[in-house]
Short mmCIF file of C-alpha atoms in Angstrom, two decimals:
data_model
loop_
_atom_site.label_atom_id
_atom_site.label_comp_id
_atom_site.label_asym_id
_atom_site.label_seq_id
_atom_site.Cartn_x
_atom_site.Cartn_y
_atom_site.Cartn_z
CA MET A 13 80.44 54.45 201.96
CA LYS A 14 76.87 55.60 202.41
CA THR A 15 74.18 52.96 202.65
CA ARG A 16 70.42 52.94 202.57
CA THR A 17 67.82 50.50 203.81
CA THR A 18 65.92 48.73 201.06
CA THR A 19 63.37 45.93 200.98
CA GLN A 20 64.12 42.70 199.15
CA LEU A 21 62.09 39.52 198.62
CA VAL A 22 63.80 36.33 199.73
CA PRO A 23 62.51 32.75 199.77
CA HIS A 24 61.48 31.33 203.15
CA THR A 25 60.34 27.74 203.64
CA VAL A 26 58.09 26.54 206.45
CA ASP A 27 56.75 23.00 206.62
CA GLY A 28 57.93 22.32 203.09
CA LYS A 29 56.14 25.35 201.59
CA THR A 30 58.24 28.22 200.23
CA ARG A 31 57.08 31.82 200.06
CA MET A 32 58.78 35.08 199.08
CA ILE A 33 58.89 37.37 202.11
CA PRO A 34 60.18 40.96 202.37
CA ILE A 35 63.21 41.74 204.51
CA ASN A 36 65.11 44.97 205.14
CA VAL A 37 68.74 45.02 204.02
CA ASP A 38 71.42 47.70 203.88
CA ALA A 39 72.60 48.41 200.33
CA PRO A 40 75.11 50.94 199.00
CA ALA A 41 73.45 54.27 198.29
CA PRO A 42 73.86 55.51 194.72
CA PRO A 43 75.68 58.81 194.22
CA ARG A 44 73.57 61.93 194.08
CA ASP A 45 72.39 62.72 190.55
CA TRP A 46 73.09 66.44 190.36
CA ASP A 47 72.02 66.68 186.72
CA HIS A 48 68.60 65.35 187.60
CA LEU A 49 68.33 67.68 190.60
CA VAL A 50 69.24 70.71 188.48
CA LEU A 51 66.72 69.68 185.82
CA ASN A 52 64.01 69.34 188.47
CA GLY A 53 64.91 72.76 189.81
CA VAL A 54 64.74 74.36 186.38
CA THR A 55 61.41 72.68 185.72
CA GLY A 56 60.10 74.03 189.02
CA ILE A 57 61.26 77.53 188.11
CA ALA A 58 59.56 77.23 184.72
CA ALA A 59 56.34 76.14 186.43
CA VAL A 60 56.45 79.18 188.76
CA VAL A 61 57.12 81.53 185.83
CA LEU A 62 54.26 79.96 183.86
CA THR A 63 51.89 80.39 186.80
CA ALA A 64 52.88 84.04 187.22
CA SER A 65 52.41 84.59 183.48
CA VAL A 66 48.90 83.10 183.53
CA VAL A 67 47.91 85.18 186.55
CA TRP A 68 49.26 88.40 185.04
CA SER A 69 47.82 87.95 181.56
CA THR A 70 44.44 86.85 182.94
CA ALA A 71 44.25 89.89 185.20
CA SER A 72 45.37 92.24 182.44
CA ILE A 73 43.19 90.89 179.62
CA GLY A 74 40.29 90.33 182.02
CA ASP A 75 40.41 93.99 183.04
CA LEU A 76 40.46 94.96 179.35
CA LEU A 77 37.46 92.80 178.49
CA GLY A 78 35.69 93.85 181.70
CA ARG A 79 35.13 97.28 180.17
CA ALA A 80 32.52 95.73 177.89
CA VAL A 81 31.19 92.62 179.69
CA ILE A 82 30.64 91.42 183.23
CA GLY A 83 33.64 90.36 185.28
CA PRO A 84 33.18 86.54 185.33
CA ALA A 85 32.75 86.41 181.57
CA ALA A 86 35.70 88.75 181.01
CA TYR A 87 38.15 86.81 183.15
CA GLY A 88 36.83 83.46 181.89
CA ALA A 89 37.61 84.56 178.33
CA ALA A 90 40.93 86.10 179.38
CA ILE A 91 42.39 82.84 180.63
CA VAL A 92 41.78 81.29 177.20
CA PHE A 93 44.57 83.42 175.73
CA ASP A 94 47.23 81.69 177.81
CA LEU A 95 45.62 78.26 177.88
CA ALA A 96 45.68 78.19 174.08
CA TRP A 97 49.46 78.44 173.70
CA ILE A 98 50.04 76.26 176.76
CA ALA A 99 47.92 73.49 175.22
CA CYS A 100 49.74 73.84 171.90
CA MET A 101 53.05 73.59 173.72
CA ALA A 102 51.89 70.40 175.44
CA VAL A 103 50.85 68.85 172.12
CA GLU A 104 54.21 69.85 170.65
CA TRP A 105 55.90 67.95 173.49
CA LEU A 106 53.77 64.86 172.85
CA ALA A 107 54.84 64.93 169.19
CA ARG A 108 58.52 65.44 170.02
CA TYR A 109 59.54 62.25 168.18
CA ASP A 110 58.02 63.45 164.90
CA GLU A 111 59.12 66.89 163.70
CA GLU A 112 56.44 67.01 161.02
CA ARG A 113 53.63 66.52 163.52
CA ALA A 114 55.23 68.88 166.05
CA ALA A 115 55.47 71.71 163.49
CA LEU A 116 51.74 72.52 163.48
CA PRO A 117 51.26 72.86 167.28
CA ARG A 118 54.51 74.85 167.44
CA LYS A 119 53.25 77.38 164.87
CA ALA A 120 49.79 77.50 166.44
CA GLY A 121 51.33 78.07 169.87
CA ASN A 122 53.45 80.95 168.58
CA VAL A 123 50.40 82.56 166.99
CA ALA A 124 48.39 82.18 170.21
CA LEU A 125 51.28 83.68 172.19
CA VAL A 126 51.49 86.71 169.90
CA VAL A 127 47.74 87.25 170.23
CA ALA A 128 47.97 87.11 174.04
CA MET A 129 50.91 89.53 174.09
CA LEU A 130 49.07 91.97 171.82
CA ALA A 131 46.03 91.85 174.10
CA ILE A 132 48.20 92.65 177.13
CA GLY A 133 49.83 95.50 175.23
CA VAL A 134 46.44 96.91 174.25
CA HIS A 135 45.37 96.84 177.88
CA GLY A 136 48.42 98.86 178.86
CA LYS A 137 47.75 101.44 176.18
CA VAL A 138 44.05 101.74 177.06
CA SER A 139 44.93 102.11 180.73
CA GLY A 140 47.40 104.90 179.93
CA PHE A 141 50.50 102.88 180.88
CA TRP A 142 51.88 101.64 177.57
CA GLU A 143 55.22 100.74 179.14
CA VAL A 144 53.43 98.46 181.63
CA GLY A 145 51.64 96.80 178.74
CA ILE A 146 54.93 96.10 176.95
CA VAL A 147 56.61 94.68 180.04
CA GLY A 148 53.54 92.63 180.90
CA ALA A 149 53.44 91.17 177.39
CA LEU A 150 57.09 90.15 177.73
CA VAL A 151 56.15 88.06 180.79
CA SER A 152 54.16 85.65 178.60
CA GLY A 153 56.96 85.60 176.03
CA LEU A 154 59.57 84.76 178.68
CA ALA A 155 57.35 82.04 180.15
CA LYS A 156 56.92 80.29 176.80
CA GLY A 157 60.57 80.77 175.91
CA LEU A 158 61.69 79.19 179.18
CA TRP A 159 59.39 76.19 178.71
CA THR A 160 60.56 75.79 175.13
CA VAL A 161 64.17 75.59 176.35
CA VAL A 162 63.28 73.05 179.07
CA LEU A 163 61.26 70.82 176.74
CA ARG A 164 63.84 70.97 173.96
CA HIS A 165 66.54 69.95 176.46
CA GLN A 166 64.54 66.84 177.38
CA THR A 167 63.76 65.93 173.77
CA PRO A 168 66.06 63.09 172.61
CA LEU A 169 68.16 63.62 169.52
CA LEU A 170 67.20 61.16 166.79
CA ASP A 171 68.63 60.71 163.33
CA GLU A 172 66.35 60.78 160.29
CA ARG A 173 66.34 56.99 159.85
CA THR A 174 65.29 56.42 163.43
CA ARG A 175 62.54 59.03 163.08
CA ALA A 176 61.31 57.28 159.92
CA TRP A 177 61.29 53.95 161.77
CA ILE A 178 59.28 55.48 164.64
CA ARG A 179 56.80 56.99 162.16
CA GLY A 180 56.34 53.55 160.61
CA GLU A 181 55.68 51.98 164.02
CA LEU A 182 53.18 54.71 164.89
CA ALA A 183 51.49 54.26 161.51
CA ASP A 184 51.08 50.52 162.13
CA ALA A 185 49.65 51.16 165.60
CA GLY A 186 47.33 53.84 164.20
CA ALA A 187 46.09 51.47 161.50
CA GLY A 188 45.28 48.85 164.14
CA LEU A 189 43.35 51.39 166.21
CA ALA A 190 41.50 52.65 163.14
CA LEU A 191 40.36 49.13 162.29
CA ILE A 192 38.62 48.71 165.68
CA PRO A 193 35.64 51.00 164.95
CA VAL A 194 35.56 49.76 161.35
CA ARG A 195 35.20 46.14 162.53
CA ARG A 196 32.48 47.20 164.95
CA GLN A 197 30.55 48.89 162.15
CA LEU A 198 30.92 45.82 159.97
CA GLN A 199 29.72 43.57 162.79
CA ARG A 200 26.70 45.78 163.45
CA ALA A 201 25.85 45.87 159.75
CA GLN A 202 26.23 42.09 159.48
CA ALA A 203 24.02 41.59 162.53
CA GLN A 204 21.34 43.81 161.01
CA MET A 205 21.48 41.90 157.70
CA ASP A 206 21.30 38.56 159.51
CA ALA A 207 18.35 39.74 161.58
CA GLU A 208 16.60 41.00 158.43
CA ARG A 209 17.12 37.68 156.64
CA SER A 210 15.88 35.77 159.67
CA ALA A 211 12.78 37.94 159.86
CA LEU A 212 11.99 37.49 156.16
CA GLY A 213 12.39 33.74 156.32
CA PRO A 214 14.59 31.17 154.62
CA GLY A 215 13.47 32.20 151.12
CA ALA A 216 15.04 35.65 151.55
CA ASP A 217 18.57 34.25 151.23
CA HIS A 218 19.32 34.57 147.52
CA GLY A 219 22.98 33.66 147.65
CA SER A 220 25.81 32.33 149.69
CA ALA A 221 28.74 34.32 151.04
CA ASP A 222 30.90 31.20 150.78
CA PRO A 223 29.75 29.12 147.73
CA ASP A 224 30.96 25.58 147.26
CA ARG A 225 34.19 25.22 145.34
CA THR A 226 34.14 23.60 141.91
CA ASP A 227 35.80 20.49 143.26
CA GLU A 228 33.07 19.92 145.88
CA SER A 229 29.68 18.38 145.42
CA THR A 230 26.79 20.76 145.86
CA ASP A 231 24.83 18.02 147.64
CA ASP A 232 27.47 17.40 150.30
CA PRO A 233 27.38 19.67 153.38
CA ASP A 234 30.52 21.60 154.19
CA ALA A 235 32.35 19.79 156.98
CA GLU A 236 33.34 23.09 158.64
CA ILE A 237 29.85 24.61 158.70
CA PHE A 238 27.26 23.76 161.35
CA GLU A 239 23.78 23.39 159.92
CA LEU A 240 21.34 25.68 161.68
CA HIS A 241 17.67 24.97 162.20
CA PRO A 242 16.02 28.26 163.18
CA GLY A 243 13.64 27.84 166.09
CA ALA A 244 15.11 24.49 167.16
CA VAL A 245 17.18 26.02 169.99
CA THR A 246 16.53 28.71 172.55
CA THR A 247 18.51 31.91 172.99
CA LYS A 248 20.25 30.49 176.05
CA ASP A 249 21.21 27.31 174.17
CA ALA A 250 22.53 29.31 171.21
CA VAL A 251 24.65 31.51 173.48
CA ARG A 252 26.07 28.40 175.11
CA ILE A 253 26.91 26.86 171.73
CA ALA A 254 28.66 30.06 170.63
CA TRP A 255 30.58 30.14 173.93
CA ASP A 256 31.71 26.55 173.51
CA ALA A 257 32.86 27.47 169.99
CA ALA A 258 35.20 30.11 171.54
CA ILE A 259 33.12 33.04 170.25
CA ARG A 260 33.61 35.86 172.77
CA ASP A 261 32.64 38.97 170.80
CA GLU A 262 29.13 40.08 171.82
CA ASP A 263 28.12 41.22 168.35
CA ALA A 264 29.30 37.92 166.84
CA VAL A 265 27.33 35.97 169.48
CA ILE A 266 24.20 38.03 168.75
CA ARG A 267 24.51 37.24 165.05
CA TYR A 268 24.93 33.54 165.77
CA VAL A 269 21.91 33.50 168.10
CA ALA A 270 19.82 35.24 165.42
CA LYS A 271 20.78 32.54 162.92
CA ALA A 272 20.24 29.68 165.34
CA THR A 273 16.88 30.81 166.71
CA GLY A 274 15.52 32.41 163.54
CA ARG A 275 14.81 35.75 165.22
CA ALA A 276 16.76 38.75 166.43
CA PRO A 277 17.54 38.25 170.14
CA SER A 278 17.54 40.93 172.80
CA PRO A 279 21.14 42.21 173.18
CA ASP A 280 20.61 42.60 176.94
CA THR A 281 19.53 38.96 177.22
CA VAL A 282 22.57 37.77 175.28
CA ARG A 283 24.89 39.89 177.44
CA ARG A 284 23.28 38.50 180.61
CA TYR A 285 23.89 34.91 179.48
CA LEU A 286 27.48 35.79 178.49
CA ARG A 287 28.14 37.32 181.91
CA ALA A 288 26.85 34.17 183.58
CA LEU A 289 29.15 32.04 181.40
CA ARG A 290 32.15 34.26 182.19
CA VAL A 291 31.47 33.96 185.91
CA GLY A 292 31.13 30.21 185.59
CA ALA A 293 34.38 29.99 183.64
#
């Protein structure tokens, strides 16, 4: 049986203190995974074919465009023809778990491939070698076809219910990500309103965002609300109070400091105090 040397962590105690230390041990070697080796080989072949296709199409289309513009501009534009369908193919692979989302990049990639093949064919005709143009165009078609086969082989087969479940999970994650910039906009807007109210003075507040309930006395202060006295504390003190209240969001701290001090603080100053508190924590 074949073995291989591997490293394992084992406990070792010295003077009553135990640490995990690495040691080399001989373990049975797993059998060779021929399927994985073959797949790696096919992927390598596809990469070589793709590289040859890009080089050929860039040289061919670049020579065609070079008849009208300078060489660097011609070849720079020529490589776009292949990069377009390659990028679409990559996006199609990223959307492999959702057929609906993968349909658009697949169609766009096919259109981009046809455009590139037509450009190569036109170059062959203009150069007087139409047969070379046809064969050269087929190089790009074979490259994309080979990659399509490789990527489809690695795409897992999922039933419709599983795909629907995955779409639901992605939708929930997308909704959470979409709420991040929305919350930031709301926080910035709230900070601007708080700063405006503080600048106009106490008489500018014409209402309450959280009015007393009908079962509470309007004369009694809310037990969960801290009464603020603008100007009674400094910016540093207000940042410290917000930190002690477990407020970590910078925008929320800035709003609290504006309320506590009665003026809009400098965001850089608030961030500097927060950094000092984080280091101290």
